[in-house]
Every structure is written in C-alpha cells, then in structure tokens.
mmCIF file with all atom_site columns, C-alpha atoms in Angstrom:
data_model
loop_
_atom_site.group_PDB
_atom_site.id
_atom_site.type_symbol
_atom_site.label_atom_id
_atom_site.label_alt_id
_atom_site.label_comp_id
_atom_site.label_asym_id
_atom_site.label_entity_id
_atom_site.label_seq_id
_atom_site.pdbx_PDB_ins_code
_atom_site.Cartn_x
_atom_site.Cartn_y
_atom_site.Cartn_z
_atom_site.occupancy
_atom_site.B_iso_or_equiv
_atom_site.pdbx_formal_charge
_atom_site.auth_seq_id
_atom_site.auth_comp_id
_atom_site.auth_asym_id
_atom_site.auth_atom_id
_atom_site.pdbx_PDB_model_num
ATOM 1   C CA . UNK A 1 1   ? -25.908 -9.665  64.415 1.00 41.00 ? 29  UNK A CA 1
ATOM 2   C CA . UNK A 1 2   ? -24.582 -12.494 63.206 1.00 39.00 ? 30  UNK A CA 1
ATOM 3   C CA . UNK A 1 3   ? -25.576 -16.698 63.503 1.00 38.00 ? 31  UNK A CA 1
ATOM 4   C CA . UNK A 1 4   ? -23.062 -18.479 64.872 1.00 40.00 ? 32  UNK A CA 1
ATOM 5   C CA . UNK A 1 5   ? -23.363 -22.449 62.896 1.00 36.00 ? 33  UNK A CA 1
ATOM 6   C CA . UNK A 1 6   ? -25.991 -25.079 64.885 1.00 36.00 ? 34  UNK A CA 1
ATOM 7   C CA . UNK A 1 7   ? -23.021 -27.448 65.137 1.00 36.00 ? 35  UNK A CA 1
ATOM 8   C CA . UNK A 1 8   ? -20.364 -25.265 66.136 1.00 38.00 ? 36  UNK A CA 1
ATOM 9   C CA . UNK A 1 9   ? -18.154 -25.802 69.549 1.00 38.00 ? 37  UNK A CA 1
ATOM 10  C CA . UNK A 1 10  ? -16.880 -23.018 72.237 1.00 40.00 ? 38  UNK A CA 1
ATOM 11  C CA . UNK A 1 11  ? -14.065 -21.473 70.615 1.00 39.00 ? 39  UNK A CA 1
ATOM 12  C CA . UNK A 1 12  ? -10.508 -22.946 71.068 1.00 38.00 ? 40  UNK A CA 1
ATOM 13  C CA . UNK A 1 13  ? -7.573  -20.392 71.639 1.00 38.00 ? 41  UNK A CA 1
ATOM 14  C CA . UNK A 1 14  ? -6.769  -21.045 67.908 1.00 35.00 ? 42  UNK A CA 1
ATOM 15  C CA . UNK A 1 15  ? -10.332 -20.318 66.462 1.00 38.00 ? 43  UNK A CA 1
ATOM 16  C CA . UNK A 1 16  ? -10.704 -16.434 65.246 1.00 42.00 ? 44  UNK A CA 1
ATOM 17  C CA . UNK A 1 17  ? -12.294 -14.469 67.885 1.00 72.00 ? 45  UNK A CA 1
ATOM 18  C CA . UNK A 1 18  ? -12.893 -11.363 65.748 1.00 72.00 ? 46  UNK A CA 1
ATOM 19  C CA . UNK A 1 19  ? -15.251 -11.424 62.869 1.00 75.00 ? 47  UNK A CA 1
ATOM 20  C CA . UNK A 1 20  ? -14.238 -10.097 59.646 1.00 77.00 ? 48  UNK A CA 1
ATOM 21  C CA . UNK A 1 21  ? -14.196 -6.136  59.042 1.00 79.00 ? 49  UNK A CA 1
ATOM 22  C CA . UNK A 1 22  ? -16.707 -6.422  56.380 1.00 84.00 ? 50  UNK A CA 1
ATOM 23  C CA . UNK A 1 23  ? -19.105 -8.201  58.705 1.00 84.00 ? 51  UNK A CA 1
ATOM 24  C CA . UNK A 1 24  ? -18.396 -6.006  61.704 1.00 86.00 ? 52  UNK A CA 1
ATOM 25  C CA . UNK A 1 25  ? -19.300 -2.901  59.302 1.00 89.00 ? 53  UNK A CA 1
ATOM 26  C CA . UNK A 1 26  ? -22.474 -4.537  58.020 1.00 92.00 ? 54  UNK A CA 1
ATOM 27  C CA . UNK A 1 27  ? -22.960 -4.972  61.991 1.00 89.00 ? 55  UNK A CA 1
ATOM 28  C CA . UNK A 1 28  ? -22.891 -1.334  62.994 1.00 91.00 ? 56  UNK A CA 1
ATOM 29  C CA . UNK A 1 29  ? -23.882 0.091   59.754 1.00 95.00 ? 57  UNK A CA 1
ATOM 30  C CA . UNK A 1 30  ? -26.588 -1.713  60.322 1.00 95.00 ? 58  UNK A CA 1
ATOM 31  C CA . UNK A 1 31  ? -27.116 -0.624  63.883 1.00 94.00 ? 59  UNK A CA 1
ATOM 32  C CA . UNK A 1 32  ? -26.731 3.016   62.728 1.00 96.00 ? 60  UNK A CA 1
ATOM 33  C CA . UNK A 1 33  ? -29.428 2.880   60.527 1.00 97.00 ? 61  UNK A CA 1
ATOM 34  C CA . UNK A 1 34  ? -31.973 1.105   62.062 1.00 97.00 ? 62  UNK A CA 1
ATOM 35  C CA . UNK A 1 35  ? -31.865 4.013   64.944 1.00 96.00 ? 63  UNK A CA 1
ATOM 36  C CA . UNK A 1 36  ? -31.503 6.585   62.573 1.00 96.00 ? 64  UNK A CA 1
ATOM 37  C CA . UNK A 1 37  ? -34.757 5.616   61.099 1.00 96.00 ? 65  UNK A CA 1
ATOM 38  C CA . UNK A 1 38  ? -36.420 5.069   63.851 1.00 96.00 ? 66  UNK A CA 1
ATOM 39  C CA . UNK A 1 39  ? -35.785 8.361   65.598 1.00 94.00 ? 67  UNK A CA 1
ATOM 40  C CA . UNK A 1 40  ? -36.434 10.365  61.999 1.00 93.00 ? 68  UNK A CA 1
ATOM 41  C CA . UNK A 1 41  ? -39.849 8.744   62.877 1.00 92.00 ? 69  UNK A CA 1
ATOM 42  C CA . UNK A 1 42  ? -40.263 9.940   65.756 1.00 90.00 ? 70  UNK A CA 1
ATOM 43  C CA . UNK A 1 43  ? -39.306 13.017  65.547 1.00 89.00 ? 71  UNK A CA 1
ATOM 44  C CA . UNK A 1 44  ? -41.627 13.459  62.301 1.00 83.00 ? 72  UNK A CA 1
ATOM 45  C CA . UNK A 1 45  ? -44.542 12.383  64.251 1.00 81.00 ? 73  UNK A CA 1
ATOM 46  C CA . UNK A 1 46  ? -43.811 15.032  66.876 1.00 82.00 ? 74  UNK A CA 1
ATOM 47  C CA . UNK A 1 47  ? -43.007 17.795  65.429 1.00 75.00 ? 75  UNK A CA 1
ATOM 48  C CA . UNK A 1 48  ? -45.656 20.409  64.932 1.00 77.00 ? 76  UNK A CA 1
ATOM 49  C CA . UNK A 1 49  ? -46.563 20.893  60.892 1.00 74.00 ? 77  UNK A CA 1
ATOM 50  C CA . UNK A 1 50  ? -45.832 24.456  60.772 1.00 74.00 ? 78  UNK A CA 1
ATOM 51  C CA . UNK A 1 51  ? -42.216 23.712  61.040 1.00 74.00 ? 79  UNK A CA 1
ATOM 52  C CA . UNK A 1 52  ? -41.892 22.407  58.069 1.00 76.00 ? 80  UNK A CA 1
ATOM 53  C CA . UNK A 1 53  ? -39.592 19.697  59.678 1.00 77.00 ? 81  UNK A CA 1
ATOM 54  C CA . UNK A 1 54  ? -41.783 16.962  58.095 1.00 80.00 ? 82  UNK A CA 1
ATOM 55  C CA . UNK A 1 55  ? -41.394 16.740  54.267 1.00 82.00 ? 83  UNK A CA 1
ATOM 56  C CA . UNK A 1 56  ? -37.513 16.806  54.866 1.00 84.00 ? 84  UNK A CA 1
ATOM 57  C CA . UNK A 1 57  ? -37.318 14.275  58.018 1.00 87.00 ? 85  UNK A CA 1
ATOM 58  C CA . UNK A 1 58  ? -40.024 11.966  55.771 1.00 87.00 ? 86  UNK A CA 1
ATOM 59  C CA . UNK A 1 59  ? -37.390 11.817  52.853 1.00 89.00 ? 87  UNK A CA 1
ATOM 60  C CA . UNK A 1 60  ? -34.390 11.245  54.628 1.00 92.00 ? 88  UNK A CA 1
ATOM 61  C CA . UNK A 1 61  ? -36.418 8.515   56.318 1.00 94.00 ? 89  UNK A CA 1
ATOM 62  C CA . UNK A 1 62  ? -37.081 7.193   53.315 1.00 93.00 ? 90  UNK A CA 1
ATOM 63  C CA . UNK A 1 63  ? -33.398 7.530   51.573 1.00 94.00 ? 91  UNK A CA 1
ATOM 64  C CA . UNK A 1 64  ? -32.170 5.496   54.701 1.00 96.00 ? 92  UNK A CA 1
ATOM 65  C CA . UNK A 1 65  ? -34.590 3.154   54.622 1.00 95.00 ? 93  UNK A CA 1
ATOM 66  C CA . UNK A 1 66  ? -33.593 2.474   50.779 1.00 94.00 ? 94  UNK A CA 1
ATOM 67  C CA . UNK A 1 67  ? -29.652 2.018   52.252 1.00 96.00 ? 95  UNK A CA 1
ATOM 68  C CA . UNK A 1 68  ? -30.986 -0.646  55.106 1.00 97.00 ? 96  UNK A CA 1
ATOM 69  C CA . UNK A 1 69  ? -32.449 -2.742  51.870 1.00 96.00 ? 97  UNK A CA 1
ATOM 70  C CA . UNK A 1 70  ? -29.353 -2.307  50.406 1.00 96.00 ? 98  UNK A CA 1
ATOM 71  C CA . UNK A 1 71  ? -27.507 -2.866  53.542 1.00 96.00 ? 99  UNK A CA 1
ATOM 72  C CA . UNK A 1 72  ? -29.573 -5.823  54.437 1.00 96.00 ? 100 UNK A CA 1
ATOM 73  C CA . UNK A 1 73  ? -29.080 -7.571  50.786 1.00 95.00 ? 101 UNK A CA 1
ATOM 74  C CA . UNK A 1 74  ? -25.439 -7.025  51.189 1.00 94.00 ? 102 UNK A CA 1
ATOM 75  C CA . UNK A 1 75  ? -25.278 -8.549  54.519 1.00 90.00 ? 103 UNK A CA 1
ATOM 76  C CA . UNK A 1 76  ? -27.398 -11.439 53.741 1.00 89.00 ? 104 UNK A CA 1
ATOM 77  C CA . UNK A 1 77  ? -25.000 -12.187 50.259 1.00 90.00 ? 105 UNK A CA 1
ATOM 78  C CA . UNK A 1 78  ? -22.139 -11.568 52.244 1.00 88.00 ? 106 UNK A CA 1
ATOM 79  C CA . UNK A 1 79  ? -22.955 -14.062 55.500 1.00 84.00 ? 107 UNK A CA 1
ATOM 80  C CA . UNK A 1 80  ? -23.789 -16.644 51.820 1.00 83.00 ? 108 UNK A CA 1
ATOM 81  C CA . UNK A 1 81  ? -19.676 -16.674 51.238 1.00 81.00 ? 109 UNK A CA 1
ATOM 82  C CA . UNK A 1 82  ? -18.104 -19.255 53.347 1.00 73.00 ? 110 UNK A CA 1
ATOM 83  C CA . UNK A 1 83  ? -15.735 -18.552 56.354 1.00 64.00 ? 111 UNK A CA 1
ATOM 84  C CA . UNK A 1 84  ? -17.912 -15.876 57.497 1.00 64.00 ? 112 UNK A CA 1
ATOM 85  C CA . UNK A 1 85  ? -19.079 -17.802 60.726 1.00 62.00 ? 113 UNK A CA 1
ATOM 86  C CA . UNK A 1 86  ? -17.114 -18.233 64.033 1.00 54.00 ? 114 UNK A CA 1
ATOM 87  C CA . UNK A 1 87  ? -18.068 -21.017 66.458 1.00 55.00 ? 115 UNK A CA 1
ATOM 88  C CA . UNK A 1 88  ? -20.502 -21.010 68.833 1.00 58.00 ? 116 UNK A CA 1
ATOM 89  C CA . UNK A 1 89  ? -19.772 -18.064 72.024 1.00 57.00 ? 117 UNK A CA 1
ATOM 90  C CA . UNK A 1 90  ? -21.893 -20.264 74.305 1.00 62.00 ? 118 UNK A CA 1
ATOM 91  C CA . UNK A 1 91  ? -23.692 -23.241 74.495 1.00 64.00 ? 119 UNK A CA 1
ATOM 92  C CA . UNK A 1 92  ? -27.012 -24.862 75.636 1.00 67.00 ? 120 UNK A CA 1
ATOM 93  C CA . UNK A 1 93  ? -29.500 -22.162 76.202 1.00 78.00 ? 121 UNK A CA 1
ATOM 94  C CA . UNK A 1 94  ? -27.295 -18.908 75.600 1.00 72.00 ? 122 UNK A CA 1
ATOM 95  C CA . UNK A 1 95  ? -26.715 -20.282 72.215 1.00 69.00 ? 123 UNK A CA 1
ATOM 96  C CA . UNK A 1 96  ? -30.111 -20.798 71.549 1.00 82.00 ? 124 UNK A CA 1
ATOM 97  C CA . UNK A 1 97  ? -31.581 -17.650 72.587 1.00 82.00 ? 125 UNK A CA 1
ATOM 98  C CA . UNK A 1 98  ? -28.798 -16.102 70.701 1.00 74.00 ? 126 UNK A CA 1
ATOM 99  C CA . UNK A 1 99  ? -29.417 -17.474 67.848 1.00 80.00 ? 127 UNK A CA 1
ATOM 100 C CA . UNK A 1 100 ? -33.042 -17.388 68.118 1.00 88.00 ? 128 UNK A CA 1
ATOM 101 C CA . UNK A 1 101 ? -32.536 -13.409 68.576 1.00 86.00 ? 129 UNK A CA 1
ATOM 102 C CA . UNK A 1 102 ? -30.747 -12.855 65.600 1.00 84.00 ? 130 UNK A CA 1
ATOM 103 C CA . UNK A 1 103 ? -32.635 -14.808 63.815 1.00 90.00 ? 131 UNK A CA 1
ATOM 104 C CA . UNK A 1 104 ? -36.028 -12.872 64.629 1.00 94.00 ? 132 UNK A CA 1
ATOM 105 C CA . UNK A 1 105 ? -33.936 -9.328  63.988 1.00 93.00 ? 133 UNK A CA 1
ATOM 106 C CA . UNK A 1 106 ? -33.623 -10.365 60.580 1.00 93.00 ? 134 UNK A CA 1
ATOM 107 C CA . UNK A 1 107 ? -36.716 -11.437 59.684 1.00 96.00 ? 135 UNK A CA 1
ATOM 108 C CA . UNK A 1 108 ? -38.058 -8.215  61.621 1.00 97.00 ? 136 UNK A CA 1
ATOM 109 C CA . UNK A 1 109 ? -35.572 -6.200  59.313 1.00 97.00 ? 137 UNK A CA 1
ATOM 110 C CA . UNK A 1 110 ? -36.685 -8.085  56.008 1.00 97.00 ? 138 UNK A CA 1
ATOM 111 C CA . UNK A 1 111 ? -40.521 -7.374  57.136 1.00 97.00 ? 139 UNK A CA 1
ATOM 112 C CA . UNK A 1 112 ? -39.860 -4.294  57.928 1.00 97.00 ? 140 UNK A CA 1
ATOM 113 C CA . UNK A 1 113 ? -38.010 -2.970  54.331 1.00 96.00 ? 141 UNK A CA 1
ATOM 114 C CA . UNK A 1 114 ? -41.017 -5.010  52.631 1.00 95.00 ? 142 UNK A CA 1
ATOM 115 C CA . UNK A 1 115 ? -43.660 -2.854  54.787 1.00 95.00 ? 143 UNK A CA 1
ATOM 116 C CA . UNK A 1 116 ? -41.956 0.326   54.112 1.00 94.00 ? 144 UNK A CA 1
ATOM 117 C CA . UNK A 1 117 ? -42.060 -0.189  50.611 1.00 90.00 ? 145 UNK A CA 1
ATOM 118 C CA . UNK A 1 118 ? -45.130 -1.127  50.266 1.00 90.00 ? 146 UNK A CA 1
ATOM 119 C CA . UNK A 1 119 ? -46.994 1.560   52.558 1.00 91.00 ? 147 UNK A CA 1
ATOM 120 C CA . UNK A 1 120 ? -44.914 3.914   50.209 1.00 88.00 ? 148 UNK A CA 1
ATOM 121 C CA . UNK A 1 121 ? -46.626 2.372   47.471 1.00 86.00 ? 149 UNK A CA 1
ATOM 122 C CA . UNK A 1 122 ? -50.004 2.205   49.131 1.00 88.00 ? 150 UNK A CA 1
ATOM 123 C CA . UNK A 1 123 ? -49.422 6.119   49.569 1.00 86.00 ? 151 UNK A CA 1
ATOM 124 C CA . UNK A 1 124 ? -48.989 6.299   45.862 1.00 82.00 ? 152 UNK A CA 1
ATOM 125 C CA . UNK A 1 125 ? -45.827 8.025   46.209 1.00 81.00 ? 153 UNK A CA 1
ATOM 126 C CA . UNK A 1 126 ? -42.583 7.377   44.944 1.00 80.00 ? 154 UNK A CA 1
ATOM 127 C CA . UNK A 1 127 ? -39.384 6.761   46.507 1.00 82.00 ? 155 UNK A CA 1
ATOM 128 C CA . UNK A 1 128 ? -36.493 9.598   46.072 1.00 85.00 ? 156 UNK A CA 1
ATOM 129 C CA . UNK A 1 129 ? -32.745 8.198   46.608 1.00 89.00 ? 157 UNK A CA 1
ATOM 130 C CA . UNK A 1 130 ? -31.352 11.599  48.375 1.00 89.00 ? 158 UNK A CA 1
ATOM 131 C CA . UNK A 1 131 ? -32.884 13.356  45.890 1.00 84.00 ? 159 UNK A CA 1
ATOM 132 C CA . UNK A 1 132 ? -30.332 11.381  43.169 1.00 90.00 ? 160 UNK A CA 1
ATOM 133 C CA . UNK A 1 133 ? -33.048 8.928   41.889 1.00 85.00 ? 161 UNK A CA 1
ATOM 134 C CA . UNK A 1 134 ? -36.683 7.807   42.173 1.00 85.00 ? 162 UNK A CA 1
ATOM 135 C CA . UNK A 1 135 ? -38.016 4.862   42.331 1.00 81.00 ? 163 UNK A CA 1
ATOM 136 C CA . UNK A 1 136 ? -41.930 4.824   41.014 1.00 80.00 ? 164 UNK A CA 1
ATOM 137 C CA . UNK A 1 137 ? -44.510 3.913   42.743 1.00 76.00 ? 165 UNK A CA 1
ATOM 138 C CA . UNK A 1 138 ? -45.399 0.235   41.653 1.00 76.00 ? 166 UNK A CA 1
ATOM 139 C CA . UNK A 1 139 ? -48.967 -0.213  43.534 1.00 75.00 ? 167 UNK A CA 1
ATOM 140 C CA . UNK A 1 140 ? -51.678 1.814   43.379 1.00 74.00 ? 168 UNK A CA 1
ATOM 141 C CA . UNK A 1 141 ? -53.064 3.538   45.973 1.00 78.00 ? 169 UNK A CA 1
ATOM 142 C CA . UNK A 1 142 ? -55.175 2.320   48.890 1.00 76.00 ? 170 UNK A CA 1
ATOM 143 C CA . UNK A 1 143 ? -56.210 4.019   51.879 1.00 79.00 ? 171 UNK A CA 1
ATOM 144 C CA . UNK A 1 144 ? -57.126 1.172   53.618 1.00 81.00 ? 172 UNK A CA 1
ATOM 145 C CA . UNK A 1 145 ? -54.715 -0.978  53.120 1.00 88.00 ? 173 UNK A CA 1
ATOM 146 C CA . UNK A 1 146 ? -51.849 1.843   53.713 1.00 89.00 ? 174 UNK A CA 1
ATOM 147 C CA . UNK A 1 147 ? -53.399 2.522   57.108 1.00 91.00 ? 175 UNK A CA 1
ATOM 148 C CA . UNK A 1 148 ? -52.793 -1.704  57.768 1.00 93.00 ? 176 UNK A CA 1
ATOM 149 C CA . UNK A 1 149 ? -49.727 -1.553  56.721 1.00 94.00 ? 177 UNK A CA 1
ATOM 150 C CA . UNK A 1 150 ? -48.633 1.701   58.775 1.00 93.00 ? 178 UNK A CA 1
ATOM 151 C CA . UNK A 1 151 ? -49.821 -0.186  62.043 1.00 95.00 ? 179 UNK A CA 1
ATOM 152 C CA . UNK A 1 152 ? -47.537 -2.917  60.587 1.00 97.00 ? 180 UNK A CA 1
ATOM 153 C CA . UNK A 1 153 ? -44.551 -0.604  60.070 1.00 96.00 ? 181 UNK A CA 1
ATOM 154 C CA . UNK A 1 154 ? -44.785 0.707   63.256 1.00 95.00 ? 182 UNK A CA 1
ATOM 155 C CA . UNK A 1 155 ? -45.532 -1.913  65.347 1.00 97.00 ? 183 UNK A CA 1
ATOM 156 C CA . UNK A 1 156 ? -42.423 -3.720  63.927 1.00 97.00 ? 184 UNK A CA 1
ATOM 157 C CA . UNK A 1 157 ? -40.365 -1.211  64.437 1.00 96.00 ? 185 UNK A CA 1
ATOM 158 C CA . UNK A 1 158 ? -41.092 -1.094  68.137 1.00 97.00 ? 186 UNK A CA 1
ATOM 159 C CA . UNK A 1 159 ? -40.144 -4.914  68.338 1.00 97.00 ? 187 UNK A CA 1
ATOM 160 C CA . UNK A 1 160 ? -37.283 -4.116  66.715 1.00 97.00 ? 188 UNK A CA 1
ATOM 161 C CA . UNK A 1 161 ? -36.551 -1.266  69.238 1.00 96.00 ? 189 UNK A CA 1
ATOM 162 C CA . UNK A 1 162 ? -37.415 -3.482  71.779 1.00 96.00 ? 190 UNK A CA 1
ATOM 163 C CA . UNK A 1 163 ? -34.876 -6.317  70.204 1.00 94.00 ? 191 UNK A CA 1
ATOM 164 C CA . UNK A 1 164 ? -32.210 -4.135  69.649 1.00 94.00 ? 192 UNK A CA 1
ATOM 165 C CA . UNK A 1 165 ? -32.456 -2.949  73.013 1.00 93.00 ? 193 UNK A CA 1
ATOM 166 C CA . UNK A 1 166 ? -32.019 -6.597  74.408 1.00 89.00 ? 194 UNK A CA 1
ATOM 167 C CA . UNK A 1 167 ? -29.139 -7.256  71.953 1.00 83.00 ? 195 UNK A CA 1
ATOM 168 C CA . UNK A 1 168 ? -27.153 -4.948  72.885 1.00 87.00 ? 196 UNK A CA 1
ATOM 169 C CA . UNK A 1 169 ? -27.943 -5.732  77.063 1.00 85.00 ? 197 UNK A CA 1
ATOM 170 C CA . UNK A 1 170 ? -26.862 -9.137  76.355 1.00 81.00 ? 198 UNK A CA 1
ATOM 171 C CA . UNK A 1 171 ? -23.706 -8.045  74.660 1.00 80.00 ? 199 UNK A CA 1
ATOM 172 C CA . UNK A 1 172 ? -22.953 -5.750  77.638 1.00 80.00 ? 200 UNK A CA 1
ATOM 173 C CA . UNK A 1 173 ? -23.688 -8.422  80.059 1.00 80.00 ? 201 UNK A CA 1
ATOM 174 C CA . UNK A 1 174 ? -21.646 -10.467 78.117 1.00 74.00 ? 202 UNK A CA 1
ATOM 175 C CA . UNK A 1 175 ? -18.566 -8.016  78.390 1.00 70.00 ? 203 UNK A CA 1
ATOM 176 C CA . UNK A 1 176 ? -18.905 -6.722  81.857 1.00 79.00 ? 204 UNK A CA 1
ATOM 177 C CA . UNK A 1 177 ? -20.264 -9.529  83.873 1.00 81.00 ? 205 UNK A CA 1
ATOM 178 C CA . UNK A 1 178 ? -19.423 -13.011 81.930 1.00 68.00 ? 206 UNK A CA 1
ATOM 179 C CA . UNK A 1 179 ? -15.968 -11.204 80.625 1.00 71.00 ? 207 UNK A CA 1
ATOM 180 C CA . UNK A 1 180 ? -16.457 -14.280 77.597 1.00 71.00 ? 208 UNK A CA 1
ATOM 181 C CA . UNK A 1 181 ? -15.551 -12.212 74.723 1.00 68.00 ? 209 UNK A CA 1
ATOM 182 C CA . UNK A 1 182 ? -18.509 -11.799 73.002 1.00 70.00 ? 210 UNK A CA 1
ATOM 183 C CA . UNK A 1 183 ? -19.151 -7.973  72.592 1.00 69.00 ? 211 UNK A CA 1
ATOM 184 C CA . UNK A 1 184 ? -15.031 -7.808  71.252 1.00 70.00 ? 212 UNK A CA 1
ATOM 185 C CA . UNK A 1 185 ? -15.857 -10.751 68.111 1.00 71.00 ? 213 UNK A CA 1
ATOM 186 C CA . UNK A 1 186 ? -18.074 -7.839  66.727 1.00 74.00 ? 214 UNK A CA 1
ATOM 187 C CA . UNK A 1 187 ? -16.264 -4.496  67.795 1.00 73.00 ? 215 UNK A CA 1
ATOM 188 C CA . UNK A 1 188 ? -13.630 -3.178  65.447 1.00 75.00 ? 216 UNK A CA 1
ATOM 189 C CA . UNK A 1 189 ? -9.835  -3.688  65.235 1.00 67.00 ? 217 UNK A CA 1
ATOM 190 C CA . UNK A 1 190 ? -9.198  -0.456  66.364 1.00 55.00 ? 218 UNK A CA 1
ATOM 191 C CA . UNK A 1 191 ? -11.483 -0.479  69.444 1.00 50.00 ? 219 UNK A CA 1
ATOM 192 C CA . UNK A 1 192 ? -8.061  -2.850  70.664 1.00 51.00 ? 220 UNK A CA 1
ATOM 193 C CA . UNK A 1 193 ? -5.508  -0.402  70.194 1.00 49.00 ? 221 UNK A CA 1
ATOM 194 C CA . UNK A 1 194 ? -7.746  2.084   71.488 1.00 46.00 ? 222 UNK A CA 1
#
C-alpha cells in the first residue's frame, strides 16, 4: 500500500520496478495483521463463553493491534525518507483510484488504531503488550460512549475488509489480466527466484 507521487510518469525500463524490502515488509506485515485482527474478532464474537476462548483471543487482539500502531508509525516515518516512491504504474483514472485507495486504507488504519484505543479506554481497561507491558488506561470509563465507539471500530473494520478485499482484486487483475507489473513492485525478491 503504497502512493505512487501526483507527478510521476509510467515507468521507463531504467526506473526501479521493485520497491524497497523495508517497504515491501511494512506492506505484508501490514497485511498480516490487519487480518489477523480482524478474524481474532470474529472468532471472539462467536465463540460460546464457556470456552473460555474469549479473554485470550481479546488480548492477543489487543497485543496486535498495539504492533499495527507501531507498524503503522513505522511505515508512515519510513514512506517520510526520500527515494521511497516509484513512478506512477498507470495513469489517468487507474492512477487515481489507486491512489485514492491507498489513501482511504490509511486513514481507515489511523482511525481505526485511534478507535481501538480509545474504546479500550472507554472500557476502563488497560492495554497488556503480550503480557510484557501495560499500558494504563488514560480515559475514564463511559458506557455510552464505548458502545459509539465499538459501532465505530467495527464498522471500520468492515470497510477495511471490504478495501482490502478490492486491493488485493486490483493487484490480481493487474498481474493476470493487464500483465503491467504491478502486483511484482510489492512482492518480495525471493518470490523471483521462486
């Protein structure tokens, strides 16, 4: 998920193709996480409580959610350095629907860190790192406001979903029907000599 410059050209045979391997890891790390906690989620919400699958499914949630933040912050610092952009894939109105995508999946991801925080908060519970650290709760609680804010969480993580989902269709259209090159600029060095 990257944004390709407003002013930038189709690439010319000279132009990297690949991004760099720190910015294809913040890529699928990225990825990895955002289904992870979304399917901890789910399954939480459907499992029966006299499993006990809960407690331990909400705190691993919560641990990964603390590693998107960090993931996210490291991402966003990282895309700040320069030569971390490679032209334009497309133009006209692939490149603006591309960009426009990534664009709302990280805003969506920024929202969505903020809400989980802060329905933690609302909860009046505080965050545990893995069980290595806490991190206290900083708001006090407030029933109505956490039930807002859950409807915000979740709702955003269904766009999100939903997002995602598209991303990665375009990616595959991208590679199987347009054969441009696009899905291989994010994919690993390895994937190659694979």
């Amino acid at each position: 998920m990257t944004i390709a410059s407003a002013d930038a050209s189709i690439p010319s045979k000279t132009s990297p193709q690949r991004f760099d391997g720190i910015t294809i890891a913040f890529h699928w790390i990225t990825a990895v996480l955002v289904l992870a906690l979304f399917s901890s989620a789910l399954i939480w919400q459907q499992a029966p409580r006299d499993l006990g699958w809960r407690r331990p499914l909400e705190s691993l949630h919560i641990s990964l959610g603390i590693l998107l933040a960090i993931a996210i912050v490291g991402r966003l610092l990282w895309r700040l350095l320069p030569g971390r952009r490679l032209p334009a894939a497309n133009r006209g109105i692939q490149h603006l629907l591309s960009q426009a995508m990534h664009l709302a999946l990280y805003a969506l991801l920024v929202a969505q860190v903020g809400l989980g925080f802060t329905l933690r908060w609302f909860q009046g519970e505080e965050f545990s790192f893995f069980g290595l650290f806490s991190i206290p709760a900083l708001i006090g609680t407030n029933e109505g406001l956490e039930r807002t804010v859950e409807n915000l969480h979740n709702l955003t993580a269904w766009t999100i979903i939903y997002l995602v989902a598209g991303h990665a269709g375009a990616a595959l259209f991208h590679h199987y029907w347009v054969k441009d090159g696009v899905l291989a600029r994010m994919m690993p060095a390895w994937r190659e000599r694979a």
